[in-house]
Amino acid sequence: MPPLAQTPPDLECRDLIKDFDSFRAVDQVSFDVPQGSFFSILGPSGCGKTTLLRMIAGFQAPSGGDLLIKGRSMIGVPPNKRPVSMVFQHLALFPTMNIGDNVGFGLRQRGVAKAEIKTRVTEVLARVGLPNVAERRVDQLSGGQRQRVAIARCMVLEPDVLLLDEPLGALDLKLREHMKVELKTLQSAFNTTFVYITHDQSEALVMSDNIAVMNNGRFEQIGTPHDVYHAPQTAFVAGFVGDANKIDAQVTAVTDGMMTLSTQNGASMRVVGADRALAEGTPAQLFLRPEAIALLPSGADAPEGANIQNGTVETVLFNGANSTVTVKDVQGGLLTVALPQTGGFANLQKGDAVRTSWQPDQARCYAAAGAG
């Protein structure tokens, strides 16, 4: 009996390259996006993520490599012939058209009959939670409603892949937080593959099934939000995704996978090296999440095996559910600690004596740039 044929990913990129004269914006990027998944490309401005998205959409031609949708190469296929739709940051809704006409615009361009357009527009507006707005004007809707109209305009075309180019960037903070949940809910409801680009780590972490972290035209890591956050594979990922204390140090000893490091100020700490074990004498960068650090009263006992430093409180910033505390150790180094309001330090003040404690397996350590 012949083996069952595997369904190809909705999107495949194979060694994709984009050159602008002597500048390489996208450098041999390869990845797959399975059907019905939410895939985010996360990176700083100028890393190449928008260029990559524009190649997927067909607005720019690759300089090399291949790009397939549903197993079919899209090289040379114009944008209007690709089974993709795109939501832009500024939405690009037509202010002179009502909502129904905005949503049905692409169908009219394809020559779909008026009766079918009306039916499909009504259905898709209901699915995005806007069943009675077809006759309203764009300026009569809230920012979140306009966002859903922009998605409806794309989804009515039944694309295999929906591309989203930082669509929440123009929204205020509270609405942006709300739309994170809405977008993920809509993606699940339509079961359509979303490819989402952003420089906002919180958007990627909240919504994505998988995240590709991009830097200087390359993917540094592809993984689940949990893996990217808790097991970053490179120093760039550790520093870019989430908050982290970055500590410059040097490896002074390596024993059975445990590294001992010394900071520039002379503080000593131990880190589980695992597969990142570095040789003695190697300059290193250590990344430690603020929430991985426990704050203890001065003189209090710390858990066995923990790294411990005595210090004094420099700043306390109240953030609602928790506070951000900066502690200066006796060598002059600074650590940022995420302190829950239930942690027993409700009246913590600048100058208070405290101890910081963290376990050796809580930090990530990498060779310093240029080391080795």
PDB file of C-alpha atoms in Angstrom, residues 47-333:
ATOM      1  CA  CYS A  47      15.750  43.596  10.010  1.00  0.00           C
ATOM      2  CA  GLY A  48      14.086  42.595   6.712  1.00  0.00           C
ATOM      3  CA  LYS A  49      10.686  41.388   7.909  1.00  0.00           C
ATOM      4  CA  THR A  50       8.604  43.785   5.771  1.00  0.00           C
ATOM      5  CA  THR A  51      10.697  42.963   2.700  1.00  0.00           C
ATOM      6  CA  LEU A  52      10.060  39.274   3.362  1.00  0.00           C
ATOM      7  CA  LEU A  53       6.318  39.855   3.667  1.00  0.00           C
ATOM      8  CA  ARG A  54       6.254  41.870   0.445  1.00  0.00           C
ATOM      9  CA  MET A  55       7.958  39.001  -1.387  1.00  0.00           C
ATOM     10  CA  ILE A  56       5.308  36.593  -0.102  1.00  0.00           C
ATOM     11  CA  ALA A  57       2.605  39.001  -1.299  1.00  0.00           C
ATOM     12  CA  GLY A  58       4.280  39.380  -4.692  1.00  0.00           C
ATOM     13  CA  PHE A  59       5.037  43.098  -4.413  1.00  0.00           C
ATOM     14  CA  GLN A  60       8.771  42.395  -4.660  1.00  0.00           C
ATOM     15  CA  ALA A  61      10.556  39.659  -6.582  1.00  0.00           C
ATOM     16  CA  PRO A  62      13.127  37.505  -4.747  1.00  0.00           C
ATOM     17  CA  SER A  63      16.743  37.666  -5.852  1.00  0.00           C
ATOM     18  CA  GLY A  64      17.076  33.955  -5.156  1.00  0.00           C
ATOM     19  CA  GLY A  65      15.382  30.958  -3.603  1.00  0.00           C
ATOM     20  CA  ASP A  66      11.816  29.735  -3.920  1.00  0.00           C
ATOM     21  CA  LEU A  67       8.458  30.552  -2.350  1.00  0.00           C
ATOM     22  CA  LEU A  68       5.546  28.115  -2.461  1.00  0.00           C
ATOM     23  CA  ILE A  69       1.899  28.379  -1.425  1.00  0.00           C
ATOM     24  CA  LYS A  70       0.005  25.093  -1.146  1.00  0.00           C
ATOM     25  CA  GLY A  71       2.966  23.416  -2.822  1.00  0.00           C
ATOM     26  CA  ARG A  72       2.933  25.698  -5.874  1.00  0.00           C
ATOM     27  CA  SER A  73       5.850  28.023  -6.598  1.00  0.00           C
ATOM     28  CA  MET A  74       4.882  31.690  -6.644  1.00  0.00           C
ATOM     29  CA  ILE A  75       8.016  32.882  -8.452  1.00  0.00           C
ATOM     30  CA  GLY A  76       6.806  35.076 -11.315  1.00  0.00           C
ATOM     31  CA  VAL A  77       3.154  34.982 -10.194  1.00  0.00           C
ATOM     32  CA  PRO A  78       1.759  38.548  -9.882  1.00  0.00           C
ATOM     33  CA  PRO A  79       0.145  39.691  -6.608  1.00  0.00           C
ATOM     34  CA  ASN A  80      -3.425  39.562  -7.925  1.00  0.00           C
ATOM     35  CA  LYS A  81      -2.971  35.918  -8.953  1.00  0.00           C
ATOM     36  CA  ARG A  82      -1.669  34.727  -5.593  1.00  0.00           C
ATOM     37  CA  PRO A  83      -4.018  33.125  -3.033  1.00  0.00           C
ATOM     38  CA  VAL A  84      -3.062  35.689  -0.393  1.00  0.00           C
ATOM     39  CA  SER A  85      -4.562  38.846   1.078  1.00  0.00           C
ATOM     40  CA  MET A  86      -2.822  41.539   3.102  1.00  0.00           C
ATOM     41  CA  VAL A  87      -3.833  43.782   6.011  1.00  0.00           C
ATOM     42  CA  PHE A  88      -1.713  46.932   6.255  1.00  0.00           C
ATOM     43  CA  GLN A  89      -0.887  48.992   9.331  1.00  0.00           C
ATOM     44  CA  HIS A  90      -3.068  51.894   8.194  1.00  0.00           C
ATOM     45  CA  LEU A  91      -5.839  49.558   6.934  1.00  0.00           C
ATOM     46  CA  ALA A  92      -6.384  51.486   3.629  1.00  0.00           C
ATOM     47  CA  LEU A  93     -10.188  51.482   3.908  1.00  0.00           C
ATOM     48  CA  PHE A  94     -11.968  53.679   1.366  1.00  0.00           C
ATOM     49  CA  PRO A  95     -13.612  56.594   3.241  1.00  0.00           C
ATOM     50  CA  THR A  96     -16.047  57.329   0.373  1.00  0.00           C
ATOM     51  CA  MET A  97     -17.490  53.793   0.464  1.00  0.00           C
ATOM     52  CA  ASN A  98     -19.726  52.293   3.090  1.00  0.00           C
ATOM     53  CA  ILE A  99     -18.564  49.215   4.996  1.00  0.00           C
ATOM     54  CA  GLY A 100     -20.322  46.738   2.730  1.00  0.00           C
ATOM     55  CA  ASP A 101     -18.741  48.236  -0.372  1.00  0.00           C
ATOM     56  CA  ASN A 102     -15.325  48.258   1.312  1.00  0.00           C
ATOM     57  CA  VAL A 103     -15.587  44.582   2.167  1.00  0.00           C
ATOM     58  CA  GLY A 104     -16.925  43.642  -1.262  1.00  0.00           C
ATOM     59  CA  PHE A 105     -14.355  45.665  -3.226  1.00  0.00           C
ATOM     60  CA  GLY A 106     -12.080  42.736  -4.053  1.00  0.00           C
ATOM     61  CA  LEU A 107     -15.020  40.590  -5.147  1.00  0.00           C
ATOM     62  CA  ARG A 108     -16.197  43.311  -7.539  1.00  0.00           C
ATOM     63  CA  GLN A 109     -12.690  43.495  -8.975  1.00  0.00           C
ATOM     64  CA  ARG A 110     -12.926  39.771  -9.668  1.00  0.00           C
ATOM     65  CA  GLY A 111     -16.254  40.150 -11.444  1.00  0.00           C
ATOM     66  CA  VAL A 112     -18.346  38.280  -8.893  1.00  0.00           C
ATOM     67  CA  ALA A 113     -22.102  38.697  -9.329  1.00  0.00           C
ATOM     68  CA  LYS A 114     -23.786  41.345  -7.142  1.00  0.00           C
ATOM     69  CA  ALA A 115     -26.090  38.880  -5.407  1.00  0.00           C
ATOM     70  CA  GLU A 116     -23.184  36.637  -4.429  1.00  0.00           C
ATOM     71  CA  ILE A 117     -21.172  39.644  -3.238  1.00  0.00           C
ATOM     72  CA  LYS A 118     -23.993  40.718  -0.956  1.00  0.00           C
ATOM     73  CA  THR A 119     -24.331  37.220   0.490  1.00  0.00           C
ATOM     74  CA  ARG A 120     -20.603  36.771   1.092  1.00  0.00           C
ATOM     75  CA  VAL A 121     -20.188  40.258   2.568  1.00  0.00           C
ATOM     76  CA  THR A 122     -23.093  39.671   4.966  1.00  0.00           C
ATOM     77  CA  GLU A 123     -21.629  36.329   6.032  1.00  0.00           C
ATOM     78  CA  VAL A 124     -18.086  37.573   6.620  1.00  0.00           C
ATOM     79  CA  LEU A 125     -19.207  40.671   8.552  1.00  0.00           C
ATOM     80  CA  ALA A 126     -21.223  38.417  10.835  1.00  0.00           C
ATOM     81  CA  ARG A 127     -18.183  36.192  11.371  1.00  0.00           C
ATOM     82  CA  VAL A 128     -16.034  39.132  12.478  1.00  0.00           C
ATOM     83  CA  GLY A 129     -18.764  40.280  14.876  1.00  0.00           C
ATOM     84  CA  LEU A 130     -20.118  43.205  12.807  1.00  0.00           C
ATOM     85  CA  PRO A 131     -23.447  41.926  11.457  1.00  0.00           C
ATOM     86  CA  ASN A 132     -25.258  45.268  11.081  1.00  0.00           C
ATOM     87  CA  VAL A 133     -22.688  47.755   9.810  1.00  0.00           C
ATOM     88  CA  ALA A 134     -22.764  47.254   6.024  1.00  0.00           C
ATOM     89  CA  GLU A 135     -24.495  50.601   5.402  1.00  0.00           C
ATOM     90  CA  ARG A 136     -22.400  52.611   7.832  1.00  0.00           C
ATOM     91  CA  ARG A 137     -19.467  54.861   6.928  1.00  0.00           C
ATOM     92  CA  VAL A 138     -15.877  54.135   7.900  1.00  0.00           C
ATOM     93  CA  ASP A 139     -15.734  57.207  10.158  1.00  0.00           C
ATOM     94  CA  GLN A 140     -18.691  55.887  12.156  1.00  0.00           C
ATOM     95  CA  LEU A 141     -16.698  52.897  13.425  1.00  0.00           C
ATOM     96  CA  SER A 142     -14.228  52.600  16.281  1.00  0.00           C
ATOM     97  CA  GLY A 143     -10.592  51.697  15.698  1.00  0.00           C
ATOM     98  CA  GLY A 144     -11.190  48.085  16.665  1.00  0.00           C
ATOM     99  CA  GLN A 145     -14.218  47.828  14.379  1.00  0.00           C
ATOM    100  CA  ARG A 146     -12.227  49.218  11.464  1.00  0.00           C
ATOM    101  CA  GLN A 147      -9.575  46.603  12.152  1.00  0.00           C
ATOM    102  CA  ARG A 148     -12.187  43.869  11.851  1.00  0.00           C
ATOM    103  CA  VAL A 149     -13.546  45.412   8.642  1.00  0.00           C
ATOM    104  CA  ALA A 150     -10.048  45.323   7.148  1.00  0.00           C
ATOM    105  CA  ILE A 151      -9.778  41.636   8.054  1.00  0.00           C
ATOM    106  CA  ALA A 152     -13.270  40.952   6.677  1.00  0.00           C
ATOM    107  CA  ARG A 153     -12.297  42.609   3.375  1.00  0.00           C
ATOM    108  CA  CYS A 154      -9.415  40.159   3.106  1.00  0.00           C
ATOM    109  CA  MET A 155     -11.221  37.051   4.366  1.00  0.00           C
ATOM    110  CA  VAL A 156     -14.160  37.485   1.981  1.00  0.00           C
ATOM    111  CA  LEU A 157     -11.672  36.606  -0.789  1.00  0.00           C
ATOM    112  CA  GLU A 158     -11.006  33.254   0.939  1.00  0.00           C
ATOM    113  CA  PRO A 159      -7.202  33.467   0.803  1.00  0.00           C
ATOM    114  CA  ASP A 160      -4.983  30.531   1.669  1.00  0.00           C
ATOM    115  CA  VAL A 161      -2.692  32.898   3.575  1.00  0.00           C
ATOM    116  CA  LEU A 162      -3.477  36.218   5.243  1.00  0.00           C
ATOM    117  CA  LEU A 163      -0.503  38.565   5.610  1.00  0.00           C
ATOM    118  CA  LEU A 164      -0.612  41.203   8.349  1.00  0.00           C
ATOM    119  CA  ASP A 165       1.890  44.066   8.281  1.00  0.00           C
ATOM    120  CA  GLU A 166       2.007  45.479  11.851  1.00  0.00           C
ATOM    121  CA  PRO A 167      -1.784  46.069  11.821  1.00  0.00           C
ATOM    122  CA  LEU A 168      -1.945  47.132  15.479  1.00  0.00           C
ATOM    123  CA  GLY A 169       0.827  49.703  15.309  1.00  0.00           C
ATOM    124  CA  ALA A 170      -1.470  52.715  14.868  1.00  0.00           C
ATOM    125  CA  LEU A 171      -3.818  51.802  17.743  1.00  0.00           C
ATOM    126  CA  ASP A 172      -3.666  53.151  21.278  1.00  0.00           C
ATOM    127  CA  LEU A 173      -2.311  50.858  23.995  1.00  0.00           C
ATOM    128  CA  LYS A 174      -5.604  49.684  25.489  1.00  0.00           C
ATOM    129  CA  LEU A 175      -7.167  48.931  22.100  1.00  0.00           C
ATOM    130  CA  ARG A 176      -3.983  47.187  20.976  1.00  0.00           C
ATOM    131  CA  GLU A 177      -4.173  44.875  23.993  1.00  0.00           C
ATOM    132  CA  HIS A 178      -7.806  44.084  23.200  1.00  0.00           C
ATOM    133  CA  MET A 179      -7.099  43.443  19.503  1.00  0.00           C
ATOM    134  CA  LYS A 180      -4.407  40.871  20.298  1.00  0.00           C
ATOM    135  CA  VAL A 181      -7.098  38.603  21.669  1.00  0.00           C
ATOM    136  CA  GLU A 182      -9.520  39.491  18.864  1.00  0.00           C
ATOM    137  CA  LEU A 183      -7.006  38.662  16.125  1.00  0.00           C
ATOM    138  CA  LYS A 184      -6.178  35.271  17.605  1.00  0.00           C
ATOM    139  CA  THR A 185      -9.875  34.517  18.020  1.00  0.00           C
ATOM    140  CA  LEU A 186     -10.605  35.487  14.404  1.00  0.00           C
ATOM    141  CA  GLN A 187      -7.701  33.417  13.112  1.00  0.00           C
ATOM    142  CA  SER A 188      -9.001  30.369  14.961  1.00  0.00           C
ATOM    143  CA  ALA A 189     -12.566  30.998  13.771  1.00  0.00           C
ATOM    144  CA  PHE A 190     -11.577  31.214  10.106  1.00  0.00           C
ATOM    145  CA  ASN A 191      -8.903  28.485  10.432  1.00  0.00           C
ATOM    146  CA  THR A 192      -6.835  30.487   7.948  1.00  0.00           C
ATOM    147  CA  THR A 193      -3.063  30.700   8.000  1.00  0.00           C
ATOM    148  CA  PHE A 194      -1.919  34.078   9.349  1.00  0.00           C
ATOM    149  CA  VAL A 195       1.591  35.422   8.752  1.00  0.00           C
ATOM    150  CA  TYR A 196       2.043  38.406  11.039  1.00  0.00           C
ATOM    151  CA  ILE A 197       5.001  40.764  11.221  1.00  0.00           C
ATOM    152  CA  THR A 198       5.723  42.936  14.225  1.00  0.00           C
ATOM    153  CA  HIS A 199       8.478  44.527  16.273  1.00  0.00           C
ATOM    154  CA  ASP A 200       6.324  44.161  19.401  1.00  0.00           C
ATOM    155  CA  GLN A 201       7.331  41.053  21.333  1.00  0.00           C
ATOM    156  CA  SER A 202       4.134  41.003  23.405  1.00  0.00           C
ATOM    157  CA  GLU A 203       1.991  40.756  20.252  1.00  0.00           C
ATOM    158  CA  ALA A 204       4.021  37.826  18.980  1.00  0.00           C
ATOM    159  CA  LEU A 205       4.075  36.009  22.324  1.00  0.00           C
ATOM    160  CA  VAL A 206       0.325  36.353  22.935  1.00  0.00           C
ATOM    161  CA  MET A 207      -1.009  35.419  19.493  1.00  0.00           C
ATOM    162  CA  SER A 208       1.434  33.074  17.787  1.00  0.00           C
ATOM    163  CA  ASP A 209       1.643  29.333  17.402  1.00  0.00           C
ATOM    164  CA  ASN A 210       5.228  29.819  16.243  1.00  0.00           C
ATOM    165  CA  ILE A 211       7.548  32.825  16.145  1.00  0.00           C
ATOM    166  CA  ALA A 212      10.525  33.508  13.887  1.00  0.00           C
ATOM    167  CA  VAL A 213      12.919  36.033  15.424  1.00  0.00           C
ATOM    168  CA  MET A 214      14.626  37.960  12.635  1.00  0.00           C
ATOM    169  CA  ASN A 215      17.821  39.987  12.751  1.00  0.00           C
ATOM    170  CA  ASN A 216      19.959  41.401   9.930  1.00  0.00           C
ATOM    171  CA  GLY A 217      18.031  39.543   7.246  1.00  0.00           C
ATOM    172  CA  ARG A 218      18.222  36.117   8.892  1.00  0.00           C
ATOM    173  CA  PHE A 219      16.105  34.042  11.254  1.00  0.00           C
ATOM    174  CA  GLU A 220      17.915  33.592  14.560  1.00  0.00           C
ATOM    175  CA  GLN A 221      15.330  31.167  15.952  1.00  0.00           C
ATOM    176  CA  ILE A 222      11.967  29.638  15.065  1.00  0.00           C
ATOM    177  CA  GLY A 223       9.925  28.142  17.871  1.00  0.00           C
ATOM    178  CA  THR A 224       6.860  28.301  20.054  1.00  0.00           C
ATOM    179  CA  PRO A 225       6.417  31.408  22.217  1.00  0.00           C
ATOM    180  CA  HIS A 226       7.412  29.317  25.237  1.00  0.00           C
ATOM    181  CA  ASP A 227      10.624  28.090  23.604  1.00  0.00           C
ATOM    182  CA  VAL A 228      11.621  31.487  22.254  1.00  0.00           C
ATOM    183  CA  TYR A 229      11.085  33.106  25.647  1.00  0.00           C
ATOM    184  CA  HIS A 230      12.446  30.410  27.968  1.00  0.00           C
ATOM    185  CA  ALA A 231      15.065  28.758  25.737  1.00  0.00           C
ATOM    186  CA  PRO A 232      16.519  31.461  23.467  1.00  0.00           C
ATOM    187  CA  GLN A 233      19.150  30.005  21.150  1.00  0.00           C
ATOM    188  CA  THR A 234      21.208  33.167  20.669  1.00  0.00           C
ATOM    189  CA  ALA A 235      22.191  36.235  22.649  1.00  0.00           C
ATOM    190  CA  PHE A 236      20.121  38.397  20.289  1.00  0.00           C
ATOM    191  CA  VAL A 237      16.937  36.400  20.982  1.00  0.00           C
ATOM    192  CA  ALA A 238      17.607  36.420  24.737  1.00  0.00           C
ATOM    193  CA  GLY A 239      17.985  40.204  24.722  1.00  0.00           C
ATOM    194  CA  PHE A 240      15.213  41.060  22.268  1.00  0.00           C
ATOM    195  CA  VAL A 241      12.370  38.815  23.441  1.00  0.00           C
ATOM    196  CA  GLY A 242      11.171  39.821  26.880  1.00  0.00           C
ATOM    197  CA  ASP A 243      13.003  41.817  29.537  1.00  0.00           C
ATOM    198  CA  ALA A 244      16.345  40.534  30.750  1.00  0.00           C
ATOM    199  CA  ASN A 245      19.275  41.612  32.861  1.00  0.00           C
ATOM    200  CA  LYS A 246      22.360  41.510  30.637  1.00  0.00           C
ATOM    201  CA  ILE A 247      25.581  40.895  32.533  1.00  0.00           C
ATOM    202  CA  ASP A 248      29.064  40.948  30.982  1.00  0.00           C
ATOM    203  CA  ALA A 249      31.324  38.360  32.589  1.00  0.00           C
ATOM    204  CA  GLN A 250      34.150  35.905  32.018  1.00  0.00           C
ATOM    205  CA  VAL A 251      34.098  32.145  32.459  1.00  0.00           C
ATOM    206  CA  THR A 252      36.511  31.269  35.272  1.00  0.00           C
ATOM    207  CA  ALA A 253      35.759  27.544  35.596  1.00  0.00           C
ATOM    208  CA  VAL A 254      33.721  24.781  33.932  1.00  0.00           C
ATOM    209  CA  THR A 255      32.927  21.628  35.922  1.00  0.00           C
ATOM    210  CA  ASP A 256      30.403  18.979  34.871  1.00  0.00           C
ATOM    211  CA  GLY A 257      28.361  21.469  32.853  1.00  0.00           C
ATOM    212  CA  MET A 258      28.357  24.082  35.614  1.00  0.00           C
ATOM    213  CA  MET A 259      30.091  27.340  34.727  1.00  0.00           C
ATOM    214  CA  THR A 260      31.487  29.789  37.227  1.00  0.00           C
ATOM    215  CA  LEU A 261      31.639  33.351  35.965  1.00  0.00           C
ATOM    216  CA  SER A 262      33.142  36.548  37.275  1.00  0.00           C
ATOM    217  CA  THR A 263      31.734  39.968  36.410  1.00  0.00           C
ATOM    218  CA  GLN A 264      33.782  43.057  35.691  1.00  0.00           C
ATOM    219  CA  ASN A 265      33.043  44.206  39.257  1.00  0.00           C
ATOM    220  CA  GLY A 266      34.337  40.944  40.742  1.00  0.00           C
ATOM    221  CA  ALA A 267      31.001  39.314  41.578  1.00  0.00           C
ATOM    222  CA  SER A 268      30.961  35.534  41.189  1.00  0.00           C
ATOM    223  CA  MET A 269      28.016  33.479  39.950  1.00  0.00           C
ATOM    224  CA  ARG A 270      27.295  29.962  38.771  1.00  0.00           C
ATOM    225  CA  VAL A 271      25.305  29.015  35.673  1.00  0.00           C
ATOM    226  CA  VAL A 272      24.255  25.660  34.273  1.00  0.00           C
ATOM    227  CA  GLY A 273      26.055  25.534  30.928  1.00  0.00           C
ATOM    228  CA  ALA A 274      24.251  22.551  29.352  1.00  0.00           C
ATOM    229  CA  ASP A 275      24.875  22.652  25.587  1.00  0.00           C
ATOM    230  CA  ARG A 276      26.075  26.243  25.868  1.00  0.00           C
ATOM    231  CA  ALA A 277      29.101  25.342  28.009  1.00  0.00           C
ATOM    232  CA  LEU A 278      31.943  27.747  27.314  1.00  0.00           C
ATOM    233  CA  ALA A 279      35.660  27.259  27.837  1.00  0.00           C
ATOM    234  CA  GLU A 280      37.482  28.757  30.782  1.00  0.00           C
ATOM    235  CA  GLY A 281      38.651  32.285  30.041  1.00  0.00           C
ATOM    236  CA  THR A 282      35.926  33.009  27.464  1.00  0.00           C
ATOM    237  CA  PRO A 283      34.220  36.425  27.639  1.00  0.00           C
ATOM    238  CA  ALA A 284      30.502  35.824  28.049  1.00  0.00           C
ATOM    239  CA  GLN A 285      27.133  37.521  28.220  1.00  0.00           C
ATOM    240  CA  LEU A 286      24.634  36.314  30.776  1.00  0.00           C
ATOM    241  CA  PHE A 287      20.880  37.002  30.447  1.00  0.00           C
ATOM    242  CA  LEU A 288      18.628  36.715  33.481  1.00  0.00           C
ATOM    243  CA  ARG A 289      14.883  37.380  33.492  1.00  0.00           C
ATOM    244  CA  PRO A 290      13.669  39.817  36.199  1.00  0.00           C
ATOM    245  CA  GLU A 291      10.969  37.346  37.243  1.00  0.00           C
ATOM    246  CA  ALA A 292      13.620  34.631  37.812  1.00  0.00           C
ATOM    247  CA  ILE A 293      15.148  36.634  40.666  1.00  0.00           C
ATOM    248  CA  ALA A 294      13.799  36.311  44.194  1.00  0.00           C
ATOM    249  CA  LEU A 295      14.082  39.259  46.553  1.00  0.00           C
ATOM    250  CA  LEU A 296      14.794  38.409  50.188  1.00  0.00           C
ATOM    251  CA  PRO A 297      15.171  40.456  53.373  1.00  0.00           C
ATOM    252  CA  SER A 298      18.742  41.237  54.347  1.00  0.00           C
ATOM    253  CA  GLY A 299      20.269  38.260  56.147  1.00  0.00           C
ATOM    254  CA  ALA A 300      17.534  35.828  55.102  1.00  0.00           C
ATOM    255  CA  ASP A 301      18.531  32.327  54.014  1.00  0.00           C
ATOM    256  CA  ALA A 302      18.372  31.590  50.297  1.00  0.00           C
ATOM    257  CA  PRO A 303      17.507  28.232  48.675  1.00  0.00           C
ATOM    258  CA  GLU A 304      20.327  25.722  48.487  1.00  0.00           C
ATOM    259  CA  GLY A 305      22.590  26.156  45.461  1.00  0.00           C
ATOM    260  CA  ALA A 306      21.242  29.594  44.553  1.00  0.00           C
ATOM    261  CA  ASN A 307      23.339  32.550  43.498  1.00  0.00           C
ATOM    262  CA  ILE A 308      23.093  35.146  46.260  1.00  0.00           C
ATOM    263  CA  GLN A 309      24.061  38.802  46.395  1.00  0.00           C
ATOM    264  CA  ASN A 310      23.630  41.372  49.147  1.00  0.00           C
ATOM    265  CA  GLY A 311      22.538  44.776  47.930  1.00  0.00           C
ATOM    266  CA  THR A 312      20.475  47.899  48.417  1.00  0.00           C
ATOM    267  CA  VAL A 313      17.344  49.097  46.655  1.00  0.00           C
ATOM    268  CA  GLU A 314      17.986  51.811  44.084  1.00  0.00           C
ATOM    269  CA  THR A 315      14.493  52.332  42.603  1.00  0.00           C
ATOM    270  CA  VAL A 316      10.968  50.966  43.012  1.00  0.00           C
ATOM    271  CA  LEU A 317       8.518  51.444  40.128  1.00  0.00           C
ATOM    272  CA  PHE A 318       4.895  50.448  40.753  1.00  0.00           C
ATOM    273  CA  ASN A 319       3.327  48.763  37.700  1.00  0.00           C
ATOM    274  CA  GLY A 320      -0.014  47.600  39.064  1.00  0.00           C
ATOM    275  CA  ALA A 321       0.189  43.806  39.382  1.00  0.00           C
ATOM    276  CA  ASN A 322       3.863  44.007  40.263  1.00  0.00           C
ATOM    277  CA  SER A 323       6.698  46.412  40.857  1.00  0.00           C
ATOM    278  CA  THR A 324      10.021  46.753  39.075  1.00  0.00           C
ATOM    279  CA  VAL A 325      12.833  46.991  41.611  1.00  0.00           C
ATOM    280  CA  THR A 326      16.441  47.893  40.806  1.00  0.00           C
ATOM    281  CA  VAL A 327      18.986  46.512  43.260  1.00  0.00           C
ATOM    282  CA  LYS A 328      22.664  47.526  43.463  1.00  0.00           C
ATOM    283  CA  ASP A 329      24.918  44.781  44.794  1.00  0.00           C
ATOM    284  CA  VAL A 330      27.984  45.366  46.945  1.00  0.00           C
ATOM    285  CA  GLN A 331      30.229  45.301  43.855  1.00  0.00           C
ATOM    286  CA  GLY A 332      28.189  48.044  42.191  1.00  0.00           C
ATOM    287  CA  GLY A 333      26.320  45.851  39.708  1.00  0.00           C
TER     288      GLY A 333
END
